[in-house]
PDB file of C-alpha atoms and ligand atoms in Angstrom:
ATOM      1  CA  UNK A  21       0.000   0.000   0.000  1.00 72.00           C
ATOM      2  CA  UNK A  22       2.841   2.330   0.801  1.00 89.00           C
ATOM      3  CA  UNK A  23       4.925   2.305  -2.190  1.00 89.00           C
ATOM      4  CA  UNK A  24       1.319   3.150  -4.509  1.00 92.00           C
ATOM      5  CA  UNK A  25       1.122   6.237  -2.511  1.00 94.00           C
ATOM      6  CA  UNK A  26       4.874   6.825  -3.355  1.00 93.00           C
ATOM      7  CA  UNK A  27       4.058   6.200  -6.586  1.00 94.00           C
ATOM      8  CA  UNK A  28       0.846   8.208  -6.791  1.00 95.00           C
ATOM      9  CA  UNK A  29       2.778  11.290  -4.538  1.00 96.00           C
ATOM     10  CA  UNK A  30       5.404  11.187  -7.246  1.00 95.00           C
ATOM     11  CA  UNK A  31       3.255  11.183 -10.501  1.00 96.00           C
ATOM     12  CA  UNK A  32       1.689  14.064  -8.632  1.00 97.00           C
ATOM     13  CA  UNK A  33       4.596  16.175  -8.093  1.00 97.00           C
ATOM     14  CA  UNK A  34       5.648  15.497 -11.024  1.00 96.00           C
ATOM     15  CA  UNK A  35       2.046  17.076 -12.705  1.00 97.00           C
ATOM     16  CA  UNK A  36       2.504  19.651 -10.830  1.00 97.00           C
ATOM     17  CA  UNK A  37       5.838  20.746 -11.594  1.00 97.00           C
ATOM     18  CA  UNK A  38       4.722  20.867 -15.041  1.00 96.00           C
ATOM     19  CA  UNK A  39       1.606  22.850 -14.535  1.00 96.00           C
ATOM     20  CA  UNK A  40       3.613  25.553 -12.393  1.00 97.00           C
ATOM     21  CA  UNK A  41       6.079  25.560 -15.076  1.00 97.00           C
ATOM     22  CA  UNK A  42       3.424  26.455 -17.181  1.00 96.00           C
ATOM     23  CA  UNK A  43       0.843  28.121 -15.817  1.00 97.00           C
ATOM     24  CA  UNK A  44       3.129  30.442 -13.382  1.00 97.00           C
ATOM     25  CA  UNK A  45       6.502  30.967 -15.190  1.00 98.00           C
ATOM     26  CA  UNK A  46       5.403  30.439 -19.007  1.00 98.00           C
ATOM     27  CA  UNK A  47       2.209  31.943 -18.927  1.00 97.00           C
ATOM     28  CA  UNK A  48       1.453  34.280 -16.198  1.00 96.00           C
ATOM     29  CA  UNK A  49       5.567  35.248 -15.808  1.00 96.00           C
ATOM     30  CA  UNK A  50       7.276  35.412 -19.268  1.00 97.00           C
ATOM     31  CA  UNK A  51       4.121  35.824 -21.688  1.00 97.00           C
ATOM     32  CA  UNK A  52       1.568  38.386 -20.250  1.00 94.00           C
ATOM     33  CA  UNK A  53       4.306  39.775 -17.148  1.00 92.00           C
ATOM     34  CA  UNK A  54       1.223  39.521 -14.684  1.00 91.00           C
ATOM     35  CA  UNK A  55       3.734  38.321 -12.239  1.00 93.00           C
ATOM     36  CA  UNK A  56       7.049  39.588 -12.334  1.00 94.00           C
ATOM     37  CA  UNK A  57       9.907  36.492 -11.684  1.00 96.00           C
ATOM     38  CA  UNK A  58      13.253  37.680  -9.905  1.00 97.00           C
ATOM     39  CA  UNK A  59      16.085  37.456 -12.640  1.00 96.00           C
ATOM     40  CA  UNK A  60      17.617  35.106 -10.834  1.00 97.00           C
ATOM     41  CA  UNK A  61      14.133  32.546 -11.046  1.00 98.00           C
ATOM     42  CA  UNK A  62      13.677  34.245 -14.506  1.00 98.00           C
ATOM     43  CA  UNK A  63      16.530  33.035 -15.713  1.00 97.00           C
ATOM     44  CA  UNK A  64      16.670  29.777 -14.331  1.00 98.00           C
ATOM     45  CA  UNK A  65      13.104  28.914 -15.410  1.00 98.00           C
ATOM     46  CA  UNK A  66      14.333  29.809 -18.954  1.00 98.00           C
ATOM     47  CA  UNK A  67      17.159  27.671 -18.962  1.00 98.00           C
ATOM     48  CA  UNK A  68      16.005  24.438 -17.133  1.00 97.00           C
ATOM     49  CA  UNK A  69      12.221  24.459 -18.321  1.00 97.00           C
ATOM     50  CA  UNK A  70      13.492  22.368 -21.571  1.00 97.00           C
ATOM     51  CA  UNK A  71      14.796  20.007 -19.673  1.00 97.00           C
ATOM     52  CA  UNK A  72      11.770  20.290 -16.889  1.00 96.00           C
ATOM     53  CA  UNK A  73       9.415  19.527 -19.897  1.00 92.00           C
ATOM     54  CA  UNK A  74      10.453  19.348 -23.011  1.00 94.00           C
ATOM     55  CA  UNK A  75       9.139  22.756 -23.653  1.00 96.00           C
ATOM     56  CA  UNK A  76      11.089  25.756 -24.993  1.00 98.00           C
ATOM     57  CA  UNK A  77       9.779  29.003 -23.531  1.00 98.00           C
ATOM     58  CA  UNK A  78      10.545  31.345 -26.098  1.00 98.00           C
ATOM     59  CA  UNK A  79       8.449  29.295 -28.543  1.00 98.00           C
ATOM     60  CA  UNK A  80       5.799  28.556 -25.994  1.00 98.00           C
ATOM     61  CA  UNK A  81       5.347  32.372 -25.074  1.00 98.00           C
ATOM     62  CA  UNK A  82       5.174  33.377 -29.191  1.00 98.00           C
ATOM     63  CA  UNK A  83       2.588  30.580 -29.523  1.00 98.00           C
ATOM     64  CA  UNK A  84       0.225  31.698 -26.180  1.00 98.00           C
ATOM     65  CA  UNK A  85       0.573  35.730 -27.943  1.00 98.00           C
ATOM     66  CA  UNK A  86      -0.756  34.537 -30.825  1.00 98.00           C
ATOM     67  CA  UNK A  87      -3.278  32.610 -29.838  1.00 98.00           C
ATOM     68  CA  UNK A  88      -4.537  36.067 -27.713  1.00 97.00           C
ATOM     69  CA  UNK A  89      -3.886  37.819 -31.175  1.00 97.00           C
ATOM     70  CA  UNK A  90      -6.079  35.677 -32.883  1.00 97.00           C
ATOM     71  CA  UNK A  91      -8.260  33.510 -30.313  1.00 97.00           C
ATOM     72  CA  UNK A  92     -10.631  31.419 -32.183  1.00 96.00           C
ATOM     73  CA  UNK A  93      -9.683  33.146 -35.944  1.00 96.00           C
ATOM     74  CA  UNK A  94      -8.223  31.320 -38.659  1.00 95.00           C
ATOM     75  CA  UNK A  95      -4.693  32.054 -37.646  1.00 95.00           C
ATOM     76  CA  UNK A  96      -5.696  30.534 -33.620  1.00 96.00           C
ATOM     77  CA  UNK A  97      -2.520  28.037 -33.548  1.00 96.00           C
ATOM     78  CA  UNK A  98      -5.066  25.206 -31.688  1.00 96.00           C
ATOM     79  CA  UNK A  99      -8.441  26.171 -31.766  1.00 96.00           C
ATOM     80  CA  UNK A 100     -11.312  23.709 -31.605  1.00 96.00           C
ATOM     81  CA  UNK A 101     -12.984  25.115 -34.368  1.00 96.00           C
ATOM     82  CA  UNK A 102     -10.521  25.179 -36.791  1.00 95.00           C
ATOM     83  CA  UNK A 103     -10.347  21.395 -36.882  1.00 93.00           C
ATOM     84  CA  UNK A 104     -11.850  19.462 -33.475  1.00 94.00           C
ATOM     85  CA  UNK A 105     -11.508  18.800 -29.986  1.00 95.00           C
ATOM     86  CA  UNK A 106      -9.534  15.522 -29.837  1.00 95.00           C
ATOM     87  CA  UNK A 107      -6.778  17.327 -33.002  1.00 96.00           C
ATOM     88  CA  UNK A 108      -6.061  20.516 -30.596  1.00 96.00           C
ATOM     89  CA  UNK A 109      -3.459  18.158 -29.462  1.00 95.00           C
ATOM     90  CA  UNK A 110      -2.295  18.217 -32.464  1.00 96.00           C
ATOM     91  CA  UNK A 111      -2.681  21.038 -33.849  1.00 96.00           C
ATOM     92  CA  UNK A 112      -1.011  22.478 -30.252  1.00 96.00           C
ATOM     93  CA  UNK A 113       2.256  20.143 -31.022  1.00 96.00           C
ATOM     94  CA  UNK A 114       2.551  21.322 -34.822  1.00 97.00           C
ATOM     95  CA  UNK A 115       1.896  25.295 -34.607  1.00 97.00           C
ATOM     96  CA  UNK A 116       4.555  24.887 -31.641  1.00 97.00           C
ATOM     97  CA  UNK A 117       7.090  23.062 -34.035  1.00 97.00           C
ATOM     98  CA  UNK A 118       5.910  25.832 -36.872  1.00 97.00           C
ATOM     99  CA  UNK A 119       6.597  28.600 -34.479  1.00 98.00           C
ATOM    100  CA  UNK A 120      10.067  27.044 -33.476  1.00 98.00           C
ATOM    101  CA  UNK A 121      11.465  27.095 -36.789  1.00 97.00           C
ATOM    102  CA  UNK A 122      10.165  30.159 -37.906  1.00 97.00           C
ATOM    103  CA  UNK A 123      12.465  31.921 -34.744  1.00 98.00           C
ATOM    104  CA  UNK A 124      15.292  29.863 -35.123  1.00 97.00           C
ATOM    105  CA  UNK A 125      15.306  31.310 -38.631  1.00 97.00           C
ATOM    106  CA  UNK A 126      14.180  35.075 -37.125  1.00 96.00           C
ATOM    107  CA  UNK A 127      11.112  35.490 -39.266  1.00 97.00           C
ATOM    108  CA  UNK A 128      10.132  38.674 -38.479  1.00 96.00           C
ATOM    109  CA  UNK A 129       5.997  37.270 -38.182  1.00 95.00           C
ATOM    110  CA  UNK A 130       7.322  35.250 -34.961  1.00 97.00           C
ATOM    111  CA  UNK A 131      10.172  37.645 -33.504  1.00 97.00           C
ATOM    112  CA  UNK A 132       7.883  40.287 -33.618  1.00 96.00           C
ATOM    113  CA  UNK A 133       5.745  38.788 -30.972  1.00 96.00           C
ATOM    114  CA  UNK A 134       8.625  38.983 -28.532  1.00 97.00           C
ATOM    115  CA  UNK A 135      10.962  41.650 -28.704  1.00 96.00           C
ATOM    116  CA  UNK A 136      10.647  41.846 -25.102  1.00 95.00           C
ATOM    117  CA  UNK A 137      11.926  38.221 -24.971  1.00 96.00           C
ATOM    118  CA  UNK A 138      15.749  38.951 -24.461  1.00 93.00           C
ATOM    119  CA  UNK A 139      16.492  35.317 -24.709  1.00 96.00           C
ATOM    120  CA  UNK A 140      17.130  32.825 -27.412  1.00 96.00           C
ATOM    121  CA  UNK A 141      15.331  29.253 -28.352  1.00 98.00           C
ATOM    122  CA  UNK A 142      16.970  26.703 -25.846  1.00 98.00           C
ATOM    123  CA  UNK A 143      20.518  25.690 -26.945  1.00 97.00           C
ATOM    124  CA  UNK A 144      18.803  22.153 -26.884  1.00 97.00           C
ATOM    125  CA  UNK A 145      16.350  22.842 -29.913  1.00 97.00           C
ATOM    126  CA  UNK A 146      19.147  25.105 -31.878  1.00 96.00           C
ATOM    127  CA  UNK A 147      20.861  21.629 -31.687  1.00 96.00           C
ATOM    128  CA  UNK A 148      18.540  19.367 -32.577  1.00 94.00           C
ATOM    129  CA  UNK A 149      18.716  17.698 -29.135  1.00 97.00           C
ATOM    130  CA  UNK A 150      14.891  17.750 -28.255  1.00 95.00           C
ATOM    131  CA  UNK A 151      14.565  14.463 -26.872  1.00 96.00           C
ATOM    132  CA  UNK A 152      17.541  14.513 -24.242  1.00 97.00           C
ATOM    133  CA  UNK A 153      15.362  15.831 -21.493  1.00 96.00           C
ATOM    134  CA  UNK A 154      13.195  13.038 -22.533  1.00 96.00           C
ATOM    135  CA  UNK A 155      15.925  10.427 -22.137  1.00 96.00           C
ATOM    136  CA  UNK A 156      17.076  12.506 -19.110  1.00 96.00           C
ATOM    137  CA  UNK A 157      13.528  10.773 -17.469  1.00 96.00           C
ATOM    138  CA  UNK A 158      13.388   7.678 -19.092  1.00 96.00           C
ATOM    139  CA  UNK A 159      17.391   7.365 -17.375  1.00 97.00           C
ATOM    140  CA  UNK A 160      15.845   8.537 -13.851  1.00 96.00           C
ATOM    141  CA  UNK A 161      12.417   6.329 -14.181  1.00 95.00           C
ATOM    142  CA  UNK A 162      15.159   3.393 -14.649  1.00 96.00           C
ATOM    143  CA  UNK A 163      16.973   4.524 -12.205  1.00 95.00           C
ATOM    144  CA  UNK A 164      13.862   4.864  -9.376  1.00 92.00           C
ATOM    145  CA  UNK A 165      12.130   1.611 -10.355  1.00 93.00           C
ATOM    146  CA  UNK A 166      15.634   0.002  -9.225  1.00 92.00           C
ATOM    147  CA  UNK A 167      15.767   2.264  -6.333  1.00 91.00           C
ATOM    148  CA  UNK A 168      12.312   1.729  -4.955  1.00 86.00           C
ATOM    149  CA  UNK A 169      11.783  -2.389  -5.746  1.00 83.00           C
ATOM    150  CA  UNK A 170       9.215  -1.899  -9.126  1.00 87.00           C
ATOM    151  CA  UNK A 171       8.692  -0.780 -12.405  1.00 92.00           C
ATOM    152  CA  UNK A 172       5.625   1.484 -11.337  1.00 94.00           C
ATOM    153  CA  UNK A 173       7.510   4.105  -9.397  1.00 93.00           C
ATOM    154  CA  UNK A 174       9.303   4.483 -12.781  1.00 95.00           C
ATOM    155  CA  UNK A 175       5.973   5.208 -15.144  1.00 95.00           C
ATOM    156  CA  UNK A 176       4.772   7.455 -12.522  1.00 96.00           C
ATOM    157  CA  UNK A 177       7.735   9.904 -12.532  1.00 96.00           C
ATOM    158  CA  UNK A 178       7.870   9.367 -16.298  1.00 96.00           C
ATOM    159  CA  UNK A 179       3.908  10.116 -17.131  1.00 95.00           C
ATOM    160  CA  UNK A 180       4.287  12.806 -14.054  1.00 95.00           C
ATOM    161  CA  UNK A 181       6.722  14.390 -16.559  1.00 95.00           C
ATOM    162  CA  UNK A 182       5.466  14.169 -20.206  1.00 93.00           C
ATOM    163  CA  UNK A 183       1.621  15.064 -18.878  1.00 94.00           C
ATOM    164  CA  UNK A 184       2.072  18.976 -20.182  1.00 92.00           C
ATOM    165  CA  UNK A 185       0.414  18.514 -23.758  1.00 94.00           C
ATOM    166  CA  UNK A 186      -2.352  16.967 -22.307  1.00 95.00           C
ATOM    167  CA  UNK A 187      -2.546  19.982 -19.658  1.00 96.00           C
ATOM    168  CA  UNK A 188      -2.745  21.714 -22.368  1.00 96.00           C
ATOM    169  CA  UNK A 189      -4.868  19.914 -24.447  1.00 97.00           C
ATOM    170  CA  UNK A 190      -7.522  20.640 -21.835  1.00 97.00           C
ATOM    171  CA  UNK A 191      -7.140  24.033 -21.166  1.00 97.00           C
ATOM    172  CA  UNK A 192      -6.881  25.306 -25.073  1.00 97.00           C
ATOM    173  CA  UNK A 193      -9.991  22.527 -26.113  1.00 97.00           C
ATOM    174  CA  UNK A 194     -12.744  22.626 -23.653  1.00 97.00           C
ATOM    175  CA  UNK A 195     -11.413  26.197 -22.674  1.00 97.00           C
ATOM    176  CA  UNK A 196     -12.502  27.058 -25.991  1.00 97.00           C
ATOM    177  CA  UNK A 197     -15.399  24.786 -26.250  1.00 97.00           C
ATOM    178  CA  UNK A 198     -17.494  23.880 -23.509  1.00 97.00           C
ATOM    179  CA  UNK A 199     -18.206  26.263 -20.116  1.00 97.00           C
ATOM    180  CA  UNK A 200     -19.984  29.429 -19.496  1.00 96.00           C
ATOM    181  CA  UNK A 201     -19.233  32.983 -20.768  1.00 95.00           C
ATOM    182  CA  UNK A 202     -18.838  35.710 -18.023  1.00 92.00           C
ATOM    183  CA  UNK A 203     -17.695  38.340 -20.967  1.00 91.00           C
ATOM    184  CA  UNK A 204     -18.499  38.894 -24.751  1.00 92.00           C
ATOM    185  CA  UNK A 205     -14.528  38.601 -26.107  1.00 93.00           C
ATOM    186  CA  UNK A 206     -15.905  38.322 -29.392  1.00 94.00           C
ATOM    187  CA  UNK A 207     -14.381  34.672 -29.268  1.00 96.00           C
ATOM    188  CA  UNK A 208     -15.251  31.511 -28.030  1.00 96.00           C
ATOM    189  CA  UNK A 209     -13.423  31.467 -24.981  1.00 97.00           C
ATOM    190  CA  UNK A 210     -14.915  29.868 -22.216  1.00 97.00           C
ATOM    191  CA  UNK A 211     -14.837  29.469 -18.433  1.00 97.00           C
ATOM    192  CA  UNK A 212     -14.840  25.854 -17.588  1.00 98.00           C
ATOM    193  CA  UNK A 213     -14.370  24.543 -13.988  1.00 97.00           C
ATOM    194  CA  UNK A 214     -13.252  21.048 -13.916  1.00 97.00           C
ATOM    195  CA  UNK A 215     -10.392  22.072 -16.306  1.00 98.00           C
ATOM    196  CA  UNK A 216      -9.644  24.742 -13.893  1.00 97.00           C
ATOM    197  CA  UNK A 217      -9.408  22.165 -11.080  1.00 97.00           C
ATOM    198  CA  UNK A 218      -7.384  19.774 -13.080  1.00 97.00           C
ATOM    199  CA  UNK A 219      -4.916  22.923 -14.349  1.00 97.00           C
ATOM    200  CA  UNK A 220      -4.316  25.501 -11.738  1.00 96.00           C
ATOM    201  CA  UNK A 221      -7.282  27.854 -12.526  1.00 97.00           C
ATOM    202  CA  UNK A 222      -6.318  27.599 -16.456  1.00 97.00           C
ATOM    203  CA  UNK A 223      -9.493  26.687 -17.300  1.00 97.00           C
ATOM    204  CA  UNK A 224     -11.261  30.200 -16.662  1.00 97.00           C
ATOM    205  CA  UNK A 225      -9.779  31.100 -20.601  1.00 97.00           C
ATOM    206  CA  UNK A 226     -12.923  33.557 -20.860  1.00 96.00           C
ATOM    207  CA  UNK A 227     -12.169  35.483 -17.884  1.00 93.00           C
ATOM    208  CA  UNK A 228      -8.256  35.225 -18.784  1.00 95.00           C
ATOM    209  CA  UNK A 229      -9.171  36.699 -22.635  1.00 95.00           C
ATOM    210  CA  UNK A 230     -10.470  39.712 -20.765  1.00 91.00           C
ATOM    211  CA  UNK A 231      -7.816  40.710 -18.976  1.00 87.00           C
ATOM    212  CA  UNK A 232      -4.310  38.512 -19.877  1.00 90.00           C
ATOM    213  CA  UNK A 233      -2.356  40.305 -17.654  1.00 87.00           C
ATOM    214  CA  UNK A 234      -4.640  40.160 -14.810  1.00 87.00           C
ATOM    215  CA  UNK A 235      -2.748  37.511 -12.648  1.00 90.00           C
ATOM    216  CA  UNK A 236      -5.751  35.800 -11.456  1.00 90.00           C
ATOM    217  CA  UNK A 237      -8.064  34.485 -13.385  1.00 92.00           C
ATOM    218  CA  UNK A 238     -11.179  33.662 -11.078  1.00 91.00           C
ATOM    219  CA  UNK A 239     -13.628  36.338 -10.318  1.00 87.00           C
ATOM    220  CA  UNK A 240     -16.693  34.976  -9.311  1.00 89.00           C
ATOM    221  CA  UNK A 241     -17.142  33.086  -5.672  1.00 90.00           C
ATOM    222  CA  UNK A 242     -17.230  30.015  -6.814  1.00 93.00           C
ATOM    223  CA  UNK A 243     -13.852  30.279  -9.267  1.00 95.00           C
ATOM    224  CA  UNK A 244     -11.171  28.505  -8.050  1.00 94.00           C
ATOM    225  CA  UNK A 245      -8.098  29.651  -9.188  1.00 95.00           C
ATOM    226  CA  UNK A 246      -5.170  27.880  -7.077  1.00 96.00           C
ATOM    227  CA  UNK A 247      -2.328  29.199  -9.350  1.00 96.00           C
ATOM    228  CA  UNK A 248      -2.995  32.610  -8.207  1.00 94.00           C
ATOM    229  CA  UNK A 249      -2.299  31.008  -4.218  1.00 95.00           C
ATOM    230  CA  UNK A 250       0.668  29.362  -5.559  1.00 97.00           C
ATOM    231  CA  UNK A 251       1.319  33.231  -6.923  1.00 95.00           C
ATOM    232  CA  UNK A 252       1.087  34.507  -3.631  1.00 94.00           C
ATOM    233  CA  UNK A 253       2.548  31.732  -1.883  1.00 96.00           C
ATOM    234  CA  UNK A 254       6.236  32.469  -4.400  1.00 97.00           C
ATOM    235  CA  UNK A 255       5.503  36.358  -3.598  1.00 95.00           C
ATOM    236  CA  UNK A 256       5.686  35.477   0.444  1.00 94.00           C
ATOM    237  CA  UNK A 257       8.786  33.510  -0.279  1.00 97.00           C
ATOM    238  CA  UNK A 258      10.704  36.308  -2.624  1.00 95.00           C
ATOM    239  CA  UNK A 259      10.408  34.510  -5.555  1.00 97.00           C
ATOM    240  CA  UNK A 260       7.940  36.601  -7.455  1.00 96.00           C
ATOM    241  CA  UNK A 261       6.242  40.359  -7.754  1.00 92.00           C
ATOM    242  CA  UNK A 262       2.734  39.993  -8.081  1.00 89.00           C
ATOM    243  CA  UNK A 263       2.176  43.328 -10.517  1.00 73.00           C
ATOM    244  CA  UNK A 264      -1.266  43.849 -11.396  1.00 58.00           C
ATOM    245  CA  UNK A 265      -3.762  43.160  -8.758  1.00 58.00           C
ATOM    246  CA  UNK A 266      -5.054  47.118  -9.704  1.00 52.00           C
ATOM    247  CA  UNK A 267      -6.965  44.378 -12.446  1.00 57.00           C
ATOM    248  CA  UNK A 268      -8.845  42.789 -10.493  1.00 58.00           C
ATOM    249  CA  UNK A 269      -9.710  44.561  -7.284  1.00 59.00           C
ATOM    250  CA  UNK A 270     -11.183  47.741  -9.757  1.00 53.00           C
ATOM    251  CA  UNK A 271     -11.831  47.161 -13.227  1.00 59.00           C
ATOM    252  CA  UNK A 272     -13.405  43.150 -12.559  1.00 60.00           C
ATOM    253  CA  UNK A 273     -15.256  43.963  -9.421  1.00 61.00           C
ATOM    254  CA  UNK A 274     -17.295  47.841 -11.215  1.00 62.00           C
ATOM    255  CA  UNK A 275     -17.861  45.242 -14.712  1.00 65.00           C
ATOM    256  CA  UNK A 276     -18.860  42.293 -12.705  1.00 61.00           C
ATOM    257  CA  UNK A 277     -21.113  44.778 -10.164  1.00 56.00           C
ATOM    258  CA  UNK A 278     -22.588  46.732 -13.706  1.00 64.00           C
ATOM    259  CA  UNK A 279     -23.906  43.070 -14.908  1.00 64.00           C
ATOM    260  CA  UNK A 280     -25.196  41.471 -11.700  1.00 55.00           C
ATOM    261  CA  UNK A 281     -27.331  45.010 -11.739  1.00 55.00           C
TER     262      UNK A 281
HETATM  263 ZN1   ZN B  28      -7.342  30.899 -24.801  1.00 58.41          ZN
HETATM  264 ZN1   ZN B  29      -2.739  33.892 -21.816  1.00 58.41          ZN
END
């Protein structure tokens, strides 16, 4: 019974690593600056979250601005209704390698999106070398299955580590699919709670398309939004400057006071 829970503790670490990867560094941090990361952690993040999860944050933060650019349009790199909710995975995986390319080879239509950005695609991708943080795992799963006496251990750290495009799967399909609308974006954004449970508030895409660089993205009572505690949890602890909570303590609370009237 004990080593399941080690296993299950470990799968879940490892999901959540991703997910604050993600959702705090990537996406509230480097892309809309609705946090503001010490250089130190900024710098760090940049350079280990390849090897975290595969995931280059330059590219990552080009794709999430153009998705805002162009939520739901044509040019949306994974919306669900420019092909269908099971291909936004991947549709996700090929704008990202699209996107890659294009700033490895400093098209302007992809540099353009982050001149603020004062860091290059990961050594690792420049390199070809995309798949050593992957054998980095496998070599550690291998190593922890030995460790601990069983072969599960080692899938659970592994499947802990690689869950990110289905993290984001969820959030950019049903986000964009299924859920309630709190504001008219003029896109299909949606607020969807179970996706916010399973992805550290990430599901609440309508209220995020209102304001991206609000840094929390629940507004109503029954929100839950636990990436904005982790948010505050990193401020307590130095990591992080929480910029903009002007966001939501004025302009959300007058709009969502004008429509309950
Ligand atoms: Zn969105
Ligand atoms: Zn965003």
């Amino acid at each position: 019974m004990e080593y399941y829970l080690i296993c299950a503790l470990i799968f879940g670490v490892a999901y959540l690593v991703n997910a604050t990867y993600i959702s705090i560094f990537y996406h509230r941090g480097l892309t809309h600056s609705a946090i503001e990361l010490k250089p130190g952690l900024r710098k760090f993040v940049v350079a280990s979250g390849p090897w975290v999860m595969g995931i280059d944050a330059k590219t990552w933060c080009t794709m999430h601005r153009l998705h805002h650019r162009h939520s739901d349009k044509e040019s949306d790199p994974h919306s669900p209704l420019n092909s269908s909710i099971p291909r936004v995975i991947v549709e996700q995986l090929k704008s990202y390698e699209r996107i890659m390319r294009g700033l490895i080879a400093r098209k302007k239509q992809y540099t353009s999106e982050v001149p603020d950005l004062d860091f290059n695609v990961h050594w690792l991708y420049r390199n070809k070398l995309w798949w050593l943080p992957y054998a980095l795992h496998l070599a550690i799963s291998v190593g922890l299955s030995f460790a601990l006496g069983g072969w599960l251990v080692g899938l659970a750290f592994y499947s802990g580590m690689v869950t990110h495009p289905i993290q984001g799967w969820l959030v950019n399909s049903f986000g964009h699919s299924m859920g309630y609308q709190t504001f008219d974006n003029g896109d299909n954004s949606r607020n969807n709670n179970i996706v916010s449970w399973l992805v550290m508030g990430e599901g609440y895409q309508n209220n995020h398309h209102k304001h991206p660089r609000s840094p929390k993205f629940s507004y109503r009572w029954f929100e839950v939004d636990y990436g904005y505690r982790i948010c505050q949890a990193m401020q307590a602890l130095g990591m992080i400057t929480i910029e903009k909570d002007y966001l939501i303590r004025v302009v959300e609370r007058r709009e969502l006071e004008e429509r309950a009237a």
